[in-house]
Tab-separated table of C-alpha atoms in Angstrom:
chain	number	residue	atom	x	y	z
Q	1	MET	CA	20.708	-19.082	-31.679
Q	2	ILE	CA	18.757	-18.870	-34.902
Q	3	CYS	CA	17.410	-15.567	-36.282
Q	4	SER	CA	14.705	-14.609	-38.806
Q	5	ILE	CA	13.568	-11.191	-39.969
Q	6	SER	CA	10.334	-10.153	-41.689
Q	7	CYS	CA	8.589	-6.852	-42.610
Q	8	ILE	CA	4.904	-6.252	-42.268
Q	9	LYS	CA	3.518	-2.808	-43.264
Q	10	ASN	CA	6.829	-1.050	-42.398
Q	11	ASN	CA	7.079	-2.869	-39.064
Q	12	PHE	CA	10.124	-5.033	-38.815
Q	13	ILE	CA	9.812	-8.228	-36.794
Q	14	LYS	CA	12.901	-10.077	-35.715
Q	15	LYS	CA	12.594	-13.532	-34.217
Q	16	THR	CA	15.342	-15.496	-32.444
Q	17	PHE	CA	15.211	-19.205	-31.604
Q	18	TYR	CA	16.991	-21.439	-29.083
Q	19	SER	CA	19.512	-23.793	-30.625
Q	20	SER	CA	17.021	-26.569	-30.002
Q	21	GLY	CA	14.463	-24.772	-32.143
Q	22	GLU	CA	12.077	-23.186	-29.638
Q	23	LEU	CA	11.150	-19.529	-30.058
Q	24	GLU	CA	13.297	-17.291	-27.783
Q	25	SER	CA	12.295	-13.725	-28.564
Q	26	ILE	CA	10.323	-11.443	-30.902
Q	27	ARG	CA	11.530	-7.849	-31.476
Q	28	TYR	CA	9.189	-5.346	-33.104
Q	29	SER	CA	10.743	-2.179	-34.735
Q	30	HIS	CA	9.548	0.799	-36.835
Q	31	GLY	CA	11.116	2.073	-40.005
Q	32	ASN	CA	14.149	-0.125	-40.633
Q	33	ARG	CA	15.884	-3.100	-39.185
Q	34	ASP	CA	18.427	-0.989	-37.213
Q	35	SER	CA	15.811	1.155	-35.467
Q	36	VAL	CA	15.202	0.903	-31.751
Q	37	PRO	CA	12.631	-1.812	-31.060
Q	38	TYR	CA	9.361	-0.548	-29.586
Q	39	LYS	CA	8.507	-3.973	-28.095
Q	40	ILE	CA	10.371	-7.092	-27.190
Q	41	ILE	CA	8.812	-10.361	-26.061
Q	42	ASN	CA	11.126	-13.053	-24.556
Q	43	TYR	CA	10.065	-16.661	-23.983
Q	44	TYR	CA	11.141	-19.614	-21.895
Q	45	LYS	CA	11.837	-22.780	-23.869
Q	46	SER	CA	8.472	-24.108	-22.703
Q	47	GLY	CA	6.698	-21.367	-24.614
Q	48	GLU	CA	5.744	-19.248	-21.542
Q	49	VAL	CA	6.332	-15.536	-21.931
Q	50	LYS	CA	9.318	-14.550	-19.749
Q	51	ASP	CA	8.794	-10.794	-20.199
Q	52	SER	CA	7.113	-8.369	-22.540
Q	53	LEU	CA	8.838	-4.934	-22.639
Q	54	ARG	CA	7.882	-1.716	-24.337
Q	55	PHE	CA	10.255	1.136	-25.231
Q	56	ASN	CA	10.208	4.741	-26.484
Q	57	SER	CA	12.314	6.008	-29.436
Q	58	GLU	CA	15.250	6.475	-27.084
Q	59	GLY	CA	15.250	2.916	-26.016
Q	60	ARG	CA	13.866	3.563	-22.548
Q	61	LEU	CA	11.092	1.485	-20.994
Q	62	HIS	CA	7.795	3.145	-21.730
Q	63	GLY	CA	4.313	1.742	-21.224
Q	64	THR	CA	3.108	-1.357	-19.526
Q	65	CYS	CA	5.693	-4.151	-19.114
Q	66	TYR	CA	5.199	-7.719	-17.969
Q	67	ASN	CA	7.584	-10.200	-16.284
Q	68	TYR	CA	7.146	-13.836	-15.227
Q	69	ILE	CA	9.735	-14.948	-12.649
Q	70	ARG	CA	9.609	-18.684	-12.870
Q	71	LYS	CA	11.918	-19.415	-9.921
Q	72	GLU	CA	9.854	-17.428	-7.369
Q	73	GLN	CA	6.618	-18.258	-9.372
Q	74	TYR	CA	5.101	-14.807	-9.788
Q	75	GLN	CA	3.903	-12.475	-12.551
Q	76	LYS	CA	4.663	-8.709	-12.378
Q	77	TRP	CA	3.054	-5.879	-14.295
Q	78	THR	CA	4.736	-2.457	-14.183
Q	79	ASN	CA	4.056	0.890	-15.871
Q	80	TYR	CA	6.929	3.089	-17.134
Q	81	SER	CA	7.114	6.573	-18.527
Q	82	HIS	CA	10.354	7.375	-20.372
Q	83	GLY	CA	12.370	4.920	-18.299
Q	84	LEU	CA	10.873	5.693	-14.896
Q	85	LEU	CA	8.349	3.743	-12.903
Q	86	ASN	CA	5.007	5.467	-12.887
Q	87	GLY	CA	1.687	4.142	-11.857
Q	88	LEU	CA	0.621	0.780	-10.501
Q	89	LEU	CA	2.985	-2.052	-9.894
Q	90	ARG	CA	1.094	-5.382	-9.506
Q	91	VAL	CA	2.448	-8.765	-8.578
Q	92	GLU	CA	0.544	-12.051	-8.645
Q	93	TYR	CA	2.006	-15.267	-7.328
Q	94	ASP	CA	1.104	-18.685	-8.748
Q	95	ASP	CA	-0.410	-19.776	-5.362
Q	96	GLY	CA	-2.910	-16.882	-5.405
Q	97	ARG	CA	-1.083	-14.274	-3.285
Q	98	ARG	CA	-0.857	-10.775	-4.780
Q	99	LEU	CA	0.328	-7.253	-3.966
Q	100	SER	CA	0.000	-3.779	-5.410
Q	101	GLN	CA	1.936	-0.571	-5.064
Q	102	TYR	CA	2.058	2.851	-6.787
Q	103	PHE	CA	5.114	4.719	-8.140
Q	104	ASN	CA	5.758	8.180	-9.306
Q	105	ASN	CA	8.992	9.036	-11.178
Q	106	ASP	CA	10.691	5.860	-9.931
Q	107	LYS	CA	9.868	6.602	-6.294
Q	108	SER	CA	7.174	5.095	-4.033
Q	109	ASN	CA	5.195	7.244	-1.650
Q	110	SER	CA	2.328	4.901	-1.274
Q	111	ILE	CA	0.829	1.960	0.613
Q	112	GLN	CA	1.799	-1.485	-0.520
Q	113	ALA	CA	-1.222	-3.772	-0.171
Q	114	ASN	CA	-0.658	-7.551	0.316
Q	115	TYR	CA	-3.362	-10.179	-0.134
Q	116	ASP	CA	-3.344	-13.872	0.848
Q	117	LYS	CA	-4.191	-16.938	-1.239
Q	118	MET	CA	-7.943	-16.378	-0.581
Q	119	GLY	CA	-7.723	-12.720	-1.714
Q	120	LYS	CA	-7.987	-11.265	1.819
Q	121	LEU	CA	-5.949	-8.219	2.732
Q	122	TYR	CA	-3.467	-9.217	5.427
Q	123	SER	CA	-0.891	-6.354	5.589
Q	124	GLU	CA	-0.315	-2.744	4.357
Q	125	TYR	CA	3.154	-1.183	4.280
Q	126	LEU	CA	3.603	2.532	4.186
Q	127	TRP	CA	6.495	3.676	1.833
Q	128	LEU	CA	7.852	7.149	2.080
Q	129	GLU	CA	10.593	8.078	-0.381
Q	130	ASP	CA	11.289	4.383	-1.204
Q	131	THR	CA	11.569	3.462	2.473
Q	132	VAL	CA	9.164	1.235	4.436
Q	133	VAL	CA	8.288	3.186	7.633
Q	134	ALA	CA	5.082	1.669	9.014
Q	135	ARG	CA	2.643	-1.138	8.530
Q	136	LYS	CA	-0.809	-2.554	9.435
Q	137	LEU	CA	-1.302	-6.261	10.027
Q	138	TYR	CA	-4.772	-7.745	9.680
Q	139	ARG	CA	-5.266	-10.957	11.619
Q	140	GLU	CA	-8.294	-13.211	11.790
Q	141	TYR	CA	-8.835	-15.457	14.832
Q	142	LYS	CA	-11.138	-18.362	15.639
Q	143	PRO	CA	-12.410	-19.718	18.995
Q	144	GLY	CA	-9.594	-21.235	21.013
Q	145	ASP	CA	-6.846	-19.230	19.204
Q	146	THR	CA	-4.261	-17.543	21.458
Q	147	ILE	CA	-4.092	-13.798	20.996
Q	148	THR	CA	-1.323	-11.485	22.134
Q	149	THR	CA	-2.421	-7.884	22.244
Q	150	ILE	CA	-0.065	-4.975	22.787
Q	151	ARG	CA	-1.560	-1.666	24.080
Q	152	LYS	CA	0.427	1.546	24.247
Q	153	ASP	CA	-0.700	3.962	27.031
Q	154	ASN	CA	1.216	7.182	27.608
Q	155	GLY	CA	4.335	5.727	26.148
Q	156	LEU	CA	4.158	2.507	28.145
Q	157	LYS	CA	3.356	-0.838	26.487
Q	158	ASP	CA	1.094	-3.362	28.126
Q	159	THR	CA	1.156	-6.924	26.616
Q	160	THR	CA	-1.860	-9.218	27.270
Q	161	ILE	CA	-2.327	-12.840	26.220
Q	162	TYR	CA	-5.848	-14.314	26.089
Q	163	ILE	CA	-7.900	-17.005	24.273
Q	164	ALA	CA	-10.471	-16.007	21.682
Q	165	ASP	CA	-14.022	-17.094	22.456
Q	166	ASN	CA	-15.437	-15.886	19.148
Q	167	THR	CA	-14.318	-15.278	15.674
Q	168	PHE	CA	-12.926	-11.825	15.208
Q	169	THR	CA	-10.105	-9.828	13.525
Q	170	THR	CA	-7.591	-7.315	14.741
Q	171	ILE	CA	-5.445	-4.586	13.141
Q	172	GLU	CA	-2.015	-4.191	14.549
Q	173	TYR	CA	-0.255	-0.857	13.830
Q	174	ALA	CA	3.523	-0.644	13.908
Q	175	ILE	CA	6.418	1.509	12.838
Q	176	ALA	CA	9.679	0.290	11.335
Q	177	LYS	CA	12.702	0.486	13.639
Q	178	SER	CA	14.985	-1.333	11.208
Q	179	LYS	CA	14.668	-3.317	7.953
Q	180	PHE	CA	13.468	-6.349	9.768
Q	181	TYR	CA	11.985	-5.099	12.995
Q	182	PHE	CA	8.672	-3.297	13.600
Q	183	GLU	CA	7.535	-1.865	16.936
Q	184	THR	CA	3.821	-2.178	17.698
Q	185	ILE	CA	2.211	1.151	18.587
Q	186	GLY	CA	-1.410	0.131	18.869
Q	187	SER	CA	-4.177	-2.287	17.901
Q	188	LEU	CA	-7.908	-2.543	17.353
Q	189	ASP	CA	-10.337	-5.465	17.729
Q	190	PHE	CA	-13.252	-6.082	15.381
Q	191	ARG	CA	-16.337	-8.303	15.569
Q	192	ASN	CA	-18.613	-8.558	12.534
Q	193	ARG	CA	-16.421	-6.014	10.767
Q	194	ASN	CA	-17.131	-3.343	13.447
Q	195	VAL	CA	-14.774	-2.148	16.139
Q	196	ASP	CA	-15.528	-3.977	19.367
Q	197	VAL	CA	-16.442	-1.146	21.653
Q	198	HIS	CA	-16.300	-3.428	24.644
Q	199	SER	CA	-12.704	-4.531	24.006
Q	200	LEU	CA	-10.293	-3.627	26.782
Q	201	PHE	CA	-7.335	-3.782	24.354
Q	202	ASN	CA	-8.359	-1.170	21.759
Q	203	SER	CA	-5.662	1.588	21.555
Q	204	TYR	CA	-5.761	3.455	18.294
Q	205	THR	CA	-7.894	5.515	15.950
Q	206	TYR	CA	-9.971	3.803	13.285
Q	207	VAL	CA	-10.134	5.657	9.931
Q	208	THR	CA	-12.807	4.880	7.265
Q	209	LEU	CA	-13.005	6.376	3.812
Q	210	GLU	CA	-13.838	5.400	0.243
Q	211	ASP	CA	-11.262	3.483	-1.809
Q	212	THR	CA	-12.275	5.282	-5.057
Q	213	ILE	CA	-13.957	8.566	-5.837
Q	214	TYR	CA	-14.891	10.407	-8.985
Q	215	LYS	CA	-13.077	13.570	-10.012
Q	216	GLY	CA	-14.914	16.582	-8.679
Q	217	SER	CA	-16.348	14.812	-5.639
Q	218	SER	CA	-15.342	15.293	-2.017
Q	219	LEU	CA	-13.611	12.469	-0.130
Q	220	ASN	CA	-15.409	11.902	3.197
Q	221	VAL	CA	-13.155	10.711	6.103
Q	222	ASN	CA	-14.291	9.477	9.411
Q	223	LEU	CA	-12.039	9.241	12.469
Q	224	LYS	CA	-13.157	7.398	15.640
Q	225	SER	CA	-10.760	7.008	18.530
Q	226	TYR	CA	-10.514	4.065	20.915
Q	227	MET	CA	-7.948	5.058	23.526
Q	228	PRO	CA	-7.556	3.822	27.126
Q	229	PHE	CA	-8.428	7.128	28.734
Q	230	SER	CA	-10.617	7.471	31.816
Q	231	GLU	CA	-14.257	8.674	31.428
Q	232	LYS	CA	-13.229	12.090	32.863
Q	233	GLU	CA	-10.357	12.381	30.408
Q	234	LYS	CA	-12.612	11.460	27.446
Q	235	GLU	CA	-14.880	14.364	28.342
Q	236	GLU	CA	-11.996	16.823	28.454
Q	237	ILE	CA	-9.639	15.776	25.697
Q	238	HIS	CA	-9.760	17.070	22.105
Q	239	LEU	CA	-8.037	15.961	18.888
Q	240	VAL	CA	-5.557	17.838	16.776
Q	241	VAL	CA	-5.279	16.177	13.364
Q	242	LYS	CA	-2.435	17.266	11.133
Q	243	LEU	CA	-2.302	16.202	7.434
Q	244	GLY	CA	0.459	16.607	4.935
Q	245	GLU	CA	3.292	15.090	2.983
Q	246	MET	CA	5.878	13.399	5.381
Q	247	TYR	CA	9.488	12.508	5.330
Q	248	PRO	CA	10.419	8.947	6.378
Q	249	ASN	CA	11.078	10.226	9.928
Q	250	PHE	CA	7.429	11.326	10.083
Q	251	THR	CA	8.172	15.011	10.076
Q	252	PHE	CA	6.104	17.162	7.660
Q	253	LYS	CA	7.533	18.589	4.468
Q	254	ASP	CA	5.637	21.800	3.672
Q	255	THR	CA	2.003	22.621	3.875
Q	256	ILE	CA	0.060	21.195	6.800
Q	257	ARG	CA	-3.640	21.057	7.113
Q	258	GLU	CA	-4.718	21.153	10.767
Q	259	ILE	CA	-8.060	20.194	12.176
Q	260	ARG	CA	-9.042	20.705	15.852
Q	261	THR	CA	-12.129	19.256	17.535
Q	262	GLU	CA	-14.086	20.469	20.533
Q	263	LYS	CA	-13.571	18.958	23.971
Q	264	GLY	CA	-14.956	15.402	24.182
Q	265	VAL	CA	-15.220	14.952	20.414
Q	266	VAL	CA	-13.153	11.975	19.352
Q	267	ASP	CA	-15.514	10.760	16.576
Q	268	PHE	CA	-15.867	13.146	13.667
Q	269	ASN	CA	-15.883	13.579	9.883
Q	270	PHE	CA	-13.957	15.885	7.548
Q	271	GLN	CA	-13.610	16.200	3.776
Q	272	ILE	CA	-10.674	16.285	1.368
Q	273	ASP	CA	-11.207	18.270	-1.797
Q	274	LYS	CA	-7.635	18.791	-2.970
Q	275	TYR	CA	-6.237	15.748	-4.698
Q	276	ARG	CA	-4.787	14.589	-7.980
Q	277	LYS	CA	-6.215	12.246	-10.582
Q	278	GLY	CA	-5.184	8.715	-9.952
Q	279	TYR	CA	-3.461	7.589	-6.780
Q	280	ASN	CA	-3.462	9.687	-3.605
Q	281	LEU	CA	-1.726	9.053	-0.311
Q	282	ILE	CA	-2.956	10.604	3.014
Q	283	THR	CA	-0.368	10.885	5.792
Q	284	GLY	CA	-0.472	12.727	9.036
Q	285	ASP	CA	-0.807	12.257	12.784
Q	286	ILE	CA	-3.501	12.567	15.452
Q	287	HIS	CA	-2.740	14.171	18.789
Q	288	TYR	CA	-4.847	13.611	21.938
Q	289	MET	CA	-4.719	16.823	23.919
Q	290	LEU	CA	-5.821	17.640	27.508
Q	291	ASP	CA	-5.705	21.434	27.255
Q	292	SER	CA	-2.064	21.949	26.266
Q	293	ILE	CA	-0.852	18.542	27.507
Q	294	LYS	CA	-0.314	15.813	24.874
Q	295	LEU	CA	-1.675	12.508	26.145
Q	296	GLY	CA	-0.755	10.538	23.070
Q	297	THR	CA	-0.193	10.501	19.300
Q	298	VAL	CA	-1.055	7.987	16.562
Q	299	LEU	CA	0.121	7.817	12.978
Q	300	LEU	CA	-2.423	8.236	10.118
Q	301	PHE	CA	-1.840	6.739	6.749
Q	302	GLU	CA	-4.581	5.912	4.146
Q	303	ASP	CA	-4.999	6.028	0.381
Q	304	PHE	CA	-7.584	6.448	-2.336
Q	305	VAL	CA	-7.840	6.626	-6.150
Q	306	VAL	CA	-9.523	9.390	-8.143
Q	307	VAL	CA	-11.132	8.426	-11.537
Q	308	ASP	CA	-12.970	10.368	-14.215
């Protein structure tokens, strides 16, 4: 390894080279040559940046850092605050796939969004306290494709296989039973980006909201349920929506906001006015009630970002 040191306007720059002569790293420091570097850039022999790391005066990662993992062929951007992951983590694969996830003080209570090579969202994973607990799978079908739909009705699962006669998409909702196994708890069918009201297999609540709002605005949330209840039940049931921070076992931590609808109301709007700047996660559950009898429950998890 070969080393060279230079000083530019009180900033010390130390370069190291591979024995074959290629640049290996550049270390930027304040004050004197022995001070903690505030930035280090490491290179592959080919000249590609391997990583770019920023530090605070204590030598802890601080600021936006970059890594290129050549073996798995992906780039990663992370944000640190005094050694802890804070903010958005973004990964981009060389083949076009990408994912994003938010962290707060080294922990993730967020939704990890995954996109395919064409930039389409194909899955979302709910992380609570660094644990994956649920997911949504987005699937697109074409005429002739075989579709397996699982509907959950009063605790019983009904699996149906049929052939698509038109192009449409589905969302499959599932909860994690182990690290590698998810149990489907419901699904929704879509045609032309709208829920197919004629589908026999819809069994969940569809939530729509804005991805980004400005600070000071209200977030408008719409819930519309598509459950396999009889027409008589639909006229009599009401919803109880509970919102709040959750543990990985889906129990609530502290404060719970509860919203109740009138009988027969399964499509309604509500607003969220309490949030933090930046990333916000919404978690909760929706109960379908016939008087005091619980007919079913679905999990609610969405996110949004607040900007100035």
